[in-house]
Short mmCIF file of C-alpha atoms in Angstrom, two decimals:
data_model
loop_
_atom_site.label_atom_id
_atom_site.label_comp_id
_atom_site.label_asym_id
_atom_site.label_seq_id
_atom_site.Cartn_x
_atom_site.Cartn_y
_atom_site.Cartn_z
CA HIS F 1 27.16 78.69 -85.36
CA PHE F 2 27.69 76.05 -88.00
CA GLU F 3 31.42 76.80 -88.31
CA ASN F 4 31.90 75.91 -84.63
CA LEU F 5 30.63 72.35 -85.02
CA GLN F 6 33.34 69.78 -84.55
CA ILE F 7 32.41 67.17 -87.12
CA ILE F 8 34.98 64.81 -88.61
CA ARG F 9 34.62 64.01 -92.32
CA ASP F 10 34.69 60.26 -91.69
CA ASP F 11 32.10 60.48 -88.90
CA ILE F 12 28.87 58.57 -89.62
CA PHE F 13 26.87 61.59 -88.38
CA PHE F 14 28.49 63.89 -90.97
CA LEU F 15 28.14 61.32 -93.75
CA GLY F 16 24.44 60.95 -92.96
CA ILE F 17 23.88 64.72 -93.13
CA LEU F 18 25.84 65.00 -96.38
CA ASN F 19 23.95 62.08 -97.93
CA GLN F 20 20.55 63.58 -97.11
CA TYR F 21 21.64 67.01 -98.35
CA LEU F 22 22.86 65.67 -101.70
CA ARG F 23 19.74 63.57 -102.24
CA GLY F 24 17.43 66.42 -101.26
CA TYR F 25 19.24 68.90 -103.49
CA GLY F 26 19.15 66.48 -106.42
CA LYS F 27 15.44 65.85 -105.93
CA TYR F 28 14.14 69.37 -105.27
CA CYS F 29 16.69 71.51 -107.12
CA GLU F 30 17.26 69.37 -110.23
CA SER F 31 16.89 72.35 -112.58
CA THR F 32 20.00 73.99 -111.06
CA LEU F 33 22.26 70.98 -111.62
CA PRO F 34 24.74 70.97 -114.53
CA ASP F 35 24.04 69.01 -117.72
CA ASP F 36 26.93 66.63 -116.99
CA LYS F 37 25.64 65.71 -113.53
CA VAL F 38 26.34 62.24 -112.14
CA LYS F 39 23.32 60.41 -110.73
CA ILE F 40 23.56 59.13 -107.15
CA MET F 41 22.89 55.42 -107.28
CA GLU F 42 21.82 52.99 -104.57
CA GLU F 43 24.25 50.15 -103.92
CA VAL F 44 22.44 46.82 -104.02
CA CYS F 45 24.05 43.57 -102.93
CA ALA F 46 23.51 40.51 -105.09
CA THR F 47 24.94 38.32 -102.32
CA GLU F 48 25.29 39.25 -98.68
CA ARG F 49 27.51 37.57 -96.08
CA VAL F 50 26.01 37.29 -92.59
CA THR F 51 28.33 36.63 -89.65
CA ARG F 52 26.88 35.09 -86.50
CA ASN F 53 28.39 34.52 -83.08
CA GLY F 54 28.44 31.18 -81.25
CA TYR F 55 24.87 31.75 -80.05
CA GLY F 56 23.54 32.25 -83.57
CA MET F 57 23.00 36.00 -83.14
CA GLU F 58 23.79 38.13 -86.17
CA ILE F 59 26.79 40.36 -85.54
CA SER F 60 27.53 41.78 -88.99
CA ARG F 61 26.55 41.87 -92.66
CA SER F 62 28.73 42.63 -95.66
CA CYS F 63 28.25 42.76 -99.39
CA VAL F 64 30.24 40.12 -101.28
CA GLU F 65 28.84 40.72 -104.79
#
C-alpha cells in the first residue's frame, strides 16, 4: 500500500518521483490545470564551478550564475 511507504520529503527518491509526476501531469493533463498555472522551468547555469581532487578527478559541480 502506498500509505505504508516510508519516504522522507527531502529524499532524492521522493523528489524524483514528484518531479516526474508534476511534469507528466502538466504535459498530458494540461486542460485540467487552472488558468493561473505556473510553468515549471528548467534551471540552466550560465557558469558552472567544477571541483577536482588532487588527482584531477571531478568530485562536484555547482551553479555559480
